[in-house]
PDB file of C-alpha atoms in Angstrom:
ATOM      1  CA  UNK A  24      53.020 -70.658 -38.146  1.00 41.00           C
ATOM      2  CA  UNK A  25      54.693 -66.982 -38.359  1.00 50.00           C
ATOM      3  CA  UNK A  26      56.230 -66.156 -41.251  1.00 56.00           C
ATOM      4  CA  UNK A  27      54.823 -68.751 -43.209  1.00 67.00           C
ATOM      5  CA  UNK A  28      53.671 -67.950 -46.837  1.00 77.00           C
ATOM      6  CA  UNK A  29      50.194 -67.948 -47.036  1.00 89.00           C
ATOM      7  CA  UNK A  30      48.792 -69.475 -50.135  1.00 93.00           C
ATOM      8  CA  UNK A  31      47.228 -66.764 -52.748  1.00 97.00           C
ATOM      9  CA  UNK A  32      45.182 -67.482 -55.282  1.00 97.00           C
ATOM     10  CA  UNK A  33      43.749 -65.443 -57.968  1.00 98.00           C
ATOM     11  CA  UNK A  34      39.914 -66.278 -59.316  1.00 98.00           C
ATOM     12  CA  UNK A  35      38.821 -65.317 -62.459  1.00 97.00           C
ATOM     13  CA  UNK A  36      34.974 -64.625 -62.821  1.00 95.00           C
ATOM     14  CA  UNK A  37      32.984 -64.183 -66.045  1.00 89.00           C
ATOM     15  CA  UNK A  38      30.517 -61.272 -66.013  1.00 90.00           C
ATOM     16  CA  UNK A  39      27.950 -63.672 -67.481  1.00 87.00           C
ATOM     17  CA  UNK A  40      27.825 -65.627 -64.854  1.00 83.00           C
ATOM     18  CA  UNK A  41      27.427 -63.189 -62.218  1.00 87.00           C
ATOM     19  CA  UNK A  42      24.227 -62.572 -64.268  1.00 88.00           C
ATOM     20  CA  UNK A  43      22.966 -65.696 -63.673  1.00 83.00           C
ATOM     21  CA  UNK A  44      19.559 -66.676 -65.792  1.00 84.00           C
ATOM     22  CA  UNK A  45      19.069 -63.082 -66.752  1.00 81.00           C
ATOM     23  CA  UNK A  46      22.164 -63.117 -68.884  1.00 80.00           C
ATOM     24  CA  UNK A  47      22.557 -59.203 -67.923  1.00 90.00           C
ATOM     25  CA  UNK A  48      23.328 -56.969 -64.978  1.00 93.00           C
ATOM     26  CA  UNK A  49      23.769 -59.034 -61.924  1.00 93.00           C
ATOM     27  CA  UNK A  50      21.882 -62.005 -59.865  1.00 91.00           C
ATOM     28  CA  UNK A  51      22.048 -61.287 -56.263  1.00 95.00           C
ATOM     29  CA  UNK A  52      21.638 -65.040 -55.418  1.00 94.00           C
ATOM     30  CA  UNK A  53      24.411 -65.997 -57.660  1.00 92.00           C
ATOM     31  CA  UNK A  54      26.977 -63.184 -56.277  1.00 95.00           C
ATOM     32  CA  UNK A  55      26.229 -64.119 -52.556  1.00 96.00           C
ATOM     33  CA  UNK A  56      26.867 -67.814 -53.202  1.00 95.00           C
ATOM     34  CA  UNK A  57      30.220 -67.099 -54.804  1.00 95.00           C
ATOM     35  CA  UNK A  58      30.804 -64.761 -51.588  1.00 97.00           C
ATOM     36  CA  UNK A  59      29.954 -67.745 -49.242  1.00 97.00           C
ATOM     37  CA  UNK A  60      32.504 -69.991 -50.943  1.00 96.00           C
ATOM     38  CA  UNK A  61      35.091 -67.363 -51.164  1.00 97.00           C
ATOM     39  CA  UNK A  62      34.872 -66.233 -47.472  1.00 97.00           C
ATOM     40  CA  UNK A  63      35.288 -70.314 -46.419  1.00 94.00           C
ATOM     41  CA  UNK A  64      38.775 -69.773 -47.787  1.00 94.00           C
ATOM     42  CA  UNK A  65      39.413 -66.345 -46.326  1.00 97.00           C
ATOM     43  CA  UNK A  66      38.391 -67.528 -43.053  1.00 96.00           C
ATOM     44  CA  UNK A  67      40.772 -70.517 -43.715  1.00 94.00           C
ATOM     45  CA  UNK A  68      43.892 -67.891 -44.353  1.00 94.00           C
ATOM     46  CA  UNK A  69      43.868 -67.921 -48.143  1.00 96.00           C
ATOM     47  CA  UNK A  70      44.823 -64.934 -49.736  1.00 97.00           C
ATOM     48  CA  UNK A  71      42.273 -64.146 -52.535  1.00 98.00           C
ATOM     49  CA  UNK A  72      42.587 -61.756 -55.646  1.00 98.00           C
ATOM     50  CA  UNK A  73      39.791 -61.347 -57.919  1.00 98.00           C
ATOM     51  CA  UNK A  74      39.425 -60.258 -61.674  1.00 98.00           C
ATOM     52  CA  UNK A  75      35.954 -60.145 -63.042  1.00 97.00           C
ATOM     53  CA  UNK A  76      34.710 -60.240 -66.936  1.00 94.00           C
ATOM     54  CA  UNK A  77      32.390 -57.476 -67.834  1.00 94.00           C
ATOM     55  CA  UNK A  78      30.237 -59.294 -70.173  1.00 91.00           C
ATOM     56  CA  UNK A  79      27.229 -59.269 -68.593  1.00 92.00           C
ATOM     57  CA  UNK A  80      27.332 -55.290 -69.652  1.00 94.00           C
ATOM     58  CA  UNK A  81      29.323 -55.203 -72.912  1.00 92.00           C
ATOM     59  CA  UNK A  82      31.078 -57.905 -75.233  1.00 81.00           C
ATOM     60  CA  UNK A  83      33.062 -55.857 -76.927  1.00 74.00           C
ATOM     61  CA  UNK A  84      33.229 -53.696 -80.305  1.00 69.00           C
ATOM     62  CA  UNK A  85      29.415 -54.706 -81.677  1.00 71.00           C
ATOM     63  CA  UNK A  86      29.155 -52.356 -84.209  1.00 76.00           C
ATOM     64  CA  UNK A  87      31.562 -50.818 -86.984  1.00 82.00           C
ATOM     65  CA  UNK A  88      30.623 -47.346 -85.790  1.00 89.00           C
ATOM     66  CA  UNK A  89      32.827 -47.666 -82.699  1.00 91.00           C
ATOM     67  CA  UNK A  90      36.235 -47.626 -82.441  1.00 93.00           C
ATOM     68  CA  UNK A  91      38.081 -50.695 -81.259  1.00 92.00           C
ATOM     69  CA  UNK A  92      39.808 -48.853 -78.542  1.00 94.00           C
ATOM     70  CA  UNK A  93      36.643 -46.914 -77.209  1.00 94.00           C
ATOM     71  CA  UNK A  94      34.789 -50.302 -77.340  1.00 94.00           C
ATOM     72  CA  UNK A  95      37.696 -51.714 -74.908  1.00 95.00           C
ATOM     73  CA  UNK A  96      37.531 -48.850 -72.676  1.00 95.00           C
ATOM     74  CA  UNK A  97      33.633 -49.404 -72.363  1.00 95.00           C
ATOM     75  CA  UNK A  98      34.795 -52.940 -71.546  1.00 95.00           C
ATOM     76  CA  UNK A  99      37.296 -51.717 -68.616  1.00 96.00           C
ATOM     77  CA  UNK A 100      34.827 -49.708 -66.918  1.00 97.00           C
ATOM     78  CA  UNK A 101      32.015 -52.904 -67.194  1.00 96.00           C
ATOM     79  CA  UNK A 102      34.173 -54.539 -64.875  1.00 97.00           C
ATOM     80  CA  UNK A 103      34.957 -51.572 -62.654  1.00 98.00           C
ATOM     81  CA  UNK A 104      30.915 -51.480 -61.987  1.00 97.00           C
ATOM     82  CA  UNK A 105      31.038 -55.298 -61.540  1.00 97.00           C
ATOM     83  CA  UNK A 106      33.954 -55.551 -59.091  1.00 98.00           C
ATOM     84  CA  UNK A 107      32.268 -52.363 -57.284  1.00 98.00           C
ATOM     85  CA  UNK A 108      29.125 -54.538 -56.779  1.00 97.00           C
ATOM     86  CA  UNK A 109      30.617 -57.744 -55.836  1.00 97.00           C
ATOM     87  CA  UNK A 110      32.896 -56.143 -53.365  1.00 98.00           C
ATOM     88  CA  UNK A 111      29.759 -54.733 -51.290  1.00 98.00           C
ATOM     89  CA  UNK A 112      28.433 -58.111 -51.682  1.00 98.00           C
ATOM     90  CA  UNK A 113      31.405 -59.588 -50.005  1.00 98.00           C
ATOM     91  CA  UNK A 114      31.212 -56.873 -47.528  1.00 98.00           C
ATOM     92  CA  UNK A 115      28.048 -57.620 -46.547  1.00 98.00           C
ATOM     93  CA  UNK A 116      29.094 -61.379 -45.818  1.00 98.00           C
ATOM     94  CA  UNK A 117      31.516 -60.146 -43.587  1.00 98.00           C
ATOM     95  CA  UNK A 118      34.704 -59.647 -45.711  1.00 98.00           C
ATOM     96  CA  UNK A 119      36.955 -57.401 -46.247  1.00 98.00           C
ATOM     97  CA  UNK A 120      37.390 -55.885 -49.575  1.00 98.00           C
ATOM     98  CA  UNK A 121      39.404 -53.569 -51.732  1.00 98.00           C
ATOM     99  CA  UNK A 122      39.223 -52.527 -55.635  1.00 98.00           C
ATOM    100  CA  UNK A 123      42.022 -51.588 -57.751  1.00 98.00           C
ATOM    101  CA  UNK A 124      42.387 -50.129 -60.898  1.00 98.00           C
ATOM    102  CA  UNK A 125      44.987 -49.344 -63.274  1.00 98.00           C
ATOM    103  CA  UNK A 126      43.765 -45.931 -63.666  1.00 98.00           C
ATOM    104  CA  UNK A 127      42.011 -43.419 -61.356  1.00 97.00           C
ATOM    105  CA  UNK A 128      38.336 -43.837 -60.560  1.00 97.00           C
ATOM    106  CA  UNK A 129      38.223 -40.603 -58.493  1.00 96.00           C
ATOM    107  CA  UNK A 130      37.494 -42.157 -54.921  1.00 96.00           C
ATOM    108  CA  UNK A 131      35.477 -44.996 -56.306  1.00 97.00           C
ATOM    109  CA  UNK A 132      38.466 -47.269 -56.429  1.00 98.00           C
ATOM    110  CA  UNK A 133      42.206 -47.284 -55.407  1.00 98.00           C
ATOM    111  CA  UNK A 134      45.262 -46.687 -57.930  1.00 98.00           C
ATOM    112  CA  UNK A 135      46.564 -50.124 -58.232  1.00 98.00           C
ATOM    113  CA  UNK A 136      50.183 -50.555 -56.563  1.00 98.00           C
ATOM    114  CA  UNK A 137      51.782 -54.115 -55.966  1.00 98.00           C
ATOM    115  CA  UNK A 138      52.779 -52.522 -52.302  1.00 98.00           C
ATOM    116  CA  UNK A 139      49.364 -51.415 -51.274  1.00 98.00           C
ATOM    117  CA  UNK A 140      47.842 -54.869 -52.820  1.00 98.00           C
ATOM    118  CA  UNK A 141      50.450 -56.698 -51.222  1.00 98.00           C
ATOM    119  CA  UNK A 142      49.280 -54.812 -47.669  1.00 98.00           C
ATOM    120  CA  UNK A 143      45.855 -55.433 -48.144  1.00 98.00           C
ATOM    121  CA  UNK A 144      46.420 -59.087 -48.664  1.00 98.00           C
ATOM    122  CA  UNK A 145      48.221 -59.267 -45.414  1.00 97.00           C
ATOM    123  CA  UNK A 146      45.128 -57.622 -43.558  1.00 97.00           C
ATOM    124  CA  UNK A 147      43.202 -60.520 -45.030  1.00 97.00           C
ATOM    125  CA  UNK A 148      41.039 -58.184 -47.574  1.00 98.00           C
ATOM    126  CA  UNK A 149      40.161 -59.696 -50.927  1.00 98.00           C
ATOM    127  CA  UNK A 150      41.720 -57.687 -53.432  1.00 98.00           C
ATOM    128  CA  UNK A 151      39.560 -56.915 -56.845  1.00 98.00           C
ATOM    129  CA  UNK A 152      41.625 -55.874 -59.701  1.00 98.00           C
ATOM    130  CA  UNK A 153      39.307 -54.198 -62.053  1.00 98.00           C
ATOM    131  CA  UNK A 154      39.762 -52.340 -65.197  1.00 98.00           C
ATOM    132  CA  UNK A 155      41.486 -54.709 -66.871  1.00 97.00           C
ATOM    133  CA  UNK A 156      45.588 -53.692 -67.758  1.00 97.00           C
ATOM    134  CA  UNK A 157      44.103 -50.701 -68.565  1.00 97.00           C
ATOM    135  CA  UNK A 158      44.870 -50.806 -72.227  1.00 97.00           C
ATOM    136  CA  UNK A 159      43.217 -51.614 -75.345  1.00 96.00           C
ATOM    137  CA  UNK A 160      43.560 -54.605 -77.248  1.00 94.00           C
ATOM    138  CA  UNK A 161      44.124 -56.416 -73.672  1.00 95.00           C
ATOM    139  CA  UNK A 162      41.420 -58.892 -72.347  1.00 94.00           C
ATOM    140  CA  UNK A 163      40.457 -59.770 -68.317  1.00 96.00           C
ATOM    141  CA  UNK A 164      42.420 -62.868 -69.274  1.00 96.00           C
ATOM    142  CA  UNK A 165      45.584 -61.055 -69.489  1.00 97.00           C
ATOM    143  CA  UNK A 166      44.562 -59.060 -66.933  1.00 97.00           C
ATOM    144  CA  UNK A 167      44.475 -61.394 -64.420  1.00 98.00           C
ATOM    145  CA  UNK A 168      47.460 -63.106 -65.657  1.00 98.00           C
ATOM    146  CA  UNK A 169      49.616 -60.191 -65.500  1.00 98.00           C
ATOM    147  CA  UNK A 170      48.149 -59.543 -62.018  1.00 98.00           C
ATOM    148  CA  UNK A 171      48.824 -62.889 -60.985  1.00 98.00           C
ATOM    149  CA  UNK A 172      52.375 -63.358 -61.933  1.00 98.00           C
ATOM    150  CA  UNK A 173      53.107 -59.288 -60.591  1.00 98.00           C
ATOM    151  CA  UNK A 174      51.686 -60.219 -57.177  1.00 98.00           C
ATOM    152  CA  UNK A 175      53.379 -63.582 -56.694  1.00 97.00           C
ATOM    153  CA  UNK A 176      50.158 -65.864 -56.660  1.00 98.00           C
ATOM    154  CA  UNK A 177      50.383 -69.309 -56.845  1.00 97.00           C
ATOM    155  CA  UNK A 178      47.788 -70.035 -59.210  1.00 97.00           C
ATOM    156  CA  UNK A 179      44.435 -68.776 -61.257  1.00 98.00           C
ATOM    157  CA  UNK A 180      41.376 -70.415 -61.148  1.00 97.00           C
ATOM    158  CA  UNK A 181      39.117 -70.165 -64.001  1.00 96.00           C
ATOM    159  CA  UNK A 182      35.384 -70.159 -62.931  1.00 93.00           C
ATOM    160  CA  UNK A 183      33.861 -71.275 -65.972  1.00 88.00           C
ATOM    161  CA  UNK A 184      30.259 -72.561 -67.346  1.00 81.00           C
ATOM    162  CA  UNK A 185      32.467 -75.295 -68.734  1.00 85.00           C
ATOM    163  CA  UNK A 186      33.804 -78.301 -66.283  1.00 90.00           C
ATOM    164  CA  UNK A 187      37.031 -78.235 -67.586  1.00 94.00           C
ATOM    165  CA  UNK A 188      39.542 -78.262 -70.936  1.00 96.00           C
ATOM    166  CA  UNK A 189      38.099 -80.348 -73.645  1.00 95.00           C
ATOM    167  CA  UNK A 190      39.932 -81.353 -77.240  1.00 93.00           C
ATOM    168  CA  UNK A 191      36.802 -79.852 -78.717  1.00 90.00           C
ATOM    169  CA  UNK A 192      33.712 -77.717 -78.017  1.00 88.00           C
ATOM    170  CA  UNK A 193      31.610 -80.559 -75.651  1.00 88.00           C
ATOM    171  CA  UNK A 194      28.709 -78.003 -76.804  1.00 85.00           C
ATOM    172  CA  UNK A 195      28.897 -79.184 -80.530  1.00 91.00           C
ATOM    173  CA  UNK A 196      30.941 -82.187 -80.089  1.00 93.00           C
ATOM    174  CA  UNK A 197      29.009 -85.199 -77.670  1.00 90.00           C
ATOM    175  CA  UNK A 198      32.524 -86.911 -78.029  1.00 93.00           C
ATOM    176  CA  UNK A 199      34.969 -84.137 -76.857  1.00 94.00           C
ATOM    177  CA  UNK A 200      37.344 -85.376 -74.731  1.00 94.00           C
ATOM    178  CA  UNK A 201      37.741 -83.700 -71.169  1.00 95.00           C
ATOM    179  CA  UNK A 202      41.287 -83.548 -70.006  1.00 96.00           C
ATOM    180  CA  UNK A 203      42.294 -84.117 -66.376  1.00 96.00           C
ATOM    181  CA  UNK A 204      45.452 -83.023 -66.383  1.00 97.00           C
ATOM    182  CA  UNK A 205      47.042 -80.726 -69.675  1.00 97.00           C
ATOM    183  CA  UNK A 206      50.430 -78.507 -70.205  1.00 97.00           C
ATOM    184  CA  UNK A 207      50.056 -75.220 -71.317  1.00 97.00           C
ATOM    185  CA  UNK A 208      52.055 -75.735 -74.272  1.00 97.00           C
ATOM    186  CA  UNK A 209      49.428 -78.198 -75.240  1.00 96.00           C
ATOM    187  CA  UNK A 210      47.088 -75.758 -74.611  1.00 96.00           C
ATOM    188  CA  UNK A 211      48.605 -73.069 -77.156  1.00 96.00           C
ATOM    189  CA  UNK A 212      49.946 -75.707 -79.280  1.00 95.00           C
ATOM    190  CA  UNK A 213      46.275 -77.364 -79.977  1.00 94.00           C
ATOM    191  CA  UNK A 214      44.889 -73.590 -79.751  1.00 92.00           C
ATOM    192  CA  UNK A 215      42.647 -74.665 -76.895  1.00 93.00           C
ATOM    193  CA  UNK A 216      40.526 -71.336 -75.730  1.00 83.00           C
ATOM    194  CA  UNK A 217      41.525 -71.922 -71.970  1.00 92.00           C
ATOM    195  CA  UNK A 218      42.448 -68.270 -71.776  1.00 94.00           C
ATOM    196  CA  UNK A 219      43.896 -65.800 -74.951  1.00 93.00           C
ATOM    197  CA  UNK A 220      46.898 -66.614 -76.718  1.00 95.00           C
ATOM    198  CA  UNK A 221      48.287 -63.653 -74.782  1.00 96.00           C
ATOM    199  CA  UNK A 222      47.814 -64.793 -71.296  1.00 97.00           C
ATOM    200  CA  UNK A 223      48.444 -68.480 -72.323  1.00 97.00           C
ATOM    201  CA  UNK A 224      52.336 -67.186 -73.602  1.00 97.00           C
ATOM    202  CA  UNK A 225      52.593 -65.399 -70.259  1.00 97.00           C
ATOM    203  CA  UNK A 226      51.758 -68.457 -68.183  1.00 97.00           C
ATOM    204  CA  UNK A 227      53.921 -70.211 -70.072  1.00 97.00           C
ATOM    205  CA  UNK A 228      57.077 -67.859 -69.865  1.00 97.00           C
ATOM    206  CA  UNK A 229      56.213 -66.975 -66.045  1.00 98.00           C
ATOM    207  CA  UNK A 230      54.969 -70.689 -64.814  1.00 97.00           C
ATOM    208  CA  UNK A 231      51.715 -69.506 -63.565  1.00 98.00           C
ATOM    209  CA  UNK A 232      49.631 -72.527 -63.730  1.00 97.00           C
ATOM    210  CA  UNK A 233      45.750 -72.582 -63.810  1.00 97.00           C
ATOM    211  CA  UNK A 234      43.017 -74.474 -63.038  1.00 97.00           C
ATOM    212  CA  UNK A 235      39.193 -74.774 -64.959  1.00 95.00           C
ATOM    213  CA  UNK A 236      36.167 -75.832 -63.014  1.00 94.00           C
ATOM    214  CA  UNK A 237      32.476 -75.532 -63.278  1.00 90.00           C
ATOM    215  CA  UNK A 238      31.352 -72.641 -61.422  1.00 87.00           C
ATOM    216  CA  UNK A 239      27.962 -74.181 -60.984  1.00 85.00           C
ATOM    217  CA  UNK A 240      29.550 -77.334 -59.080  1.00 89.00           C
ATOM    218  CA  UNK A 241      28.336 -77.630 -55.428  1.00 92.00           C
ATOM    219  CA  UNK A 242      31.233 -75.684 -53.509  1.00 93.00           C
ATOM    220  CA  UNK A 243      33.573 -75.683 -56.638  1.00 93.00           C
ATOM    221  CA  UNK A 244      34.875 -72.411 -55.904  1.00 94.00           C
ATOM    222  CA  UNK A 245      35.734 -73.229 -52.140  1.00 94.00           C
ATOM    223  CA  UNK A 246      37.123 -76.774 -53.103  1.00 93.00           C
ATOM    224  CA  UNK A 247      39.241 -74.904 -55.946  1.00 94.00           C
ATOM    225  CA  UNK A 248      40.550 -72.843 -53.707  1.00 93.00           C
ATOM    226  CA  UNK A 249      41.795 -75.741 -51.491  1.00 90.00           C
ATOM    227  CA  UNK A 250      43.597 -77.276 -54.204  1.00 90.00           C
ATOM    228  CA  UNK A 251      40.490 -79.920 -54.906  1.00 92.00           C
ATOM    229  CA  UNK A 252      40.348 -79.553 -58.925  1.00 93.00           C
ATOM    230  CA  UNK A 253      37.444 -81.216 -60.262  1.00 91.00           C
ATOM    231  CA  UNK A 254      38.113 -80.143 -63.744  1.00 95.00           C
ATOM    232  CA  UNK A 255      41.508 -79.658 -65.535  1.00 97.00           C
ATOM    233  CA  UNK A 256      44.937 -78.766 -64.215  1.00 97.00           C
ATOM    234  CA  UNK A 257      46.945 -76.747 -66.658  1.00 97.00           C
ATOM    235  CA  UNK A 258      50.415 -77.281 -65.611  1.00 97.00           C
ATOM    236  CA  UNK A 259      53.516 -75.187 -66.663  1.00 94.00           C
ATOM    237  CA  UNK A 260      56.215 -77.586 -66.139  1.00 78.00           C
TER     238      UNK A 260
END
């Protein structure tokens, strides 16, 4: 129906997930599988924004010899590399894709603008939001929350190596309890590491729901984008 608001979701991918078993760089088969699942949703009319972490290249400040600001800048550039690579795999899979950054990267990316990003969404393009917030001391968790709020997304999908939110680390505690649903206030109060605290507070203030699911589950991304969450839904009411 013309004029009907299309569903708009933001997907967060970890850099490590893109590396597959190699743990660093890119695993093309993994990225192609992500592209296949996203394309199914794009073809169905879902507008998709993507943020990717930089952990397959850089894990933050790893040396006292490096200033925190400089370390964070390296991390921002790692996310740009990831988005350029993944966007090319998406194009090869038959999707339109655009990489936007909050700082100029010559002709490699386009400077972020809400109006421009909205235009790309309306054209059916997948928009990659690289470079985080453009400032140090803010993670890609905060970056995706900021862009999701700014771009009026319907929700944030967090594709992780774990299949949901637990009351303790399931890798350490075999009796850890998984939540099917949990409020963002509970996440904050219990200090559950769904996203970092800054991002959690933004989701609470701006009522931005999230869902956490297993990236490696068969068709996990495709299902999540259609609202079928086999993980944990984080509510904001």
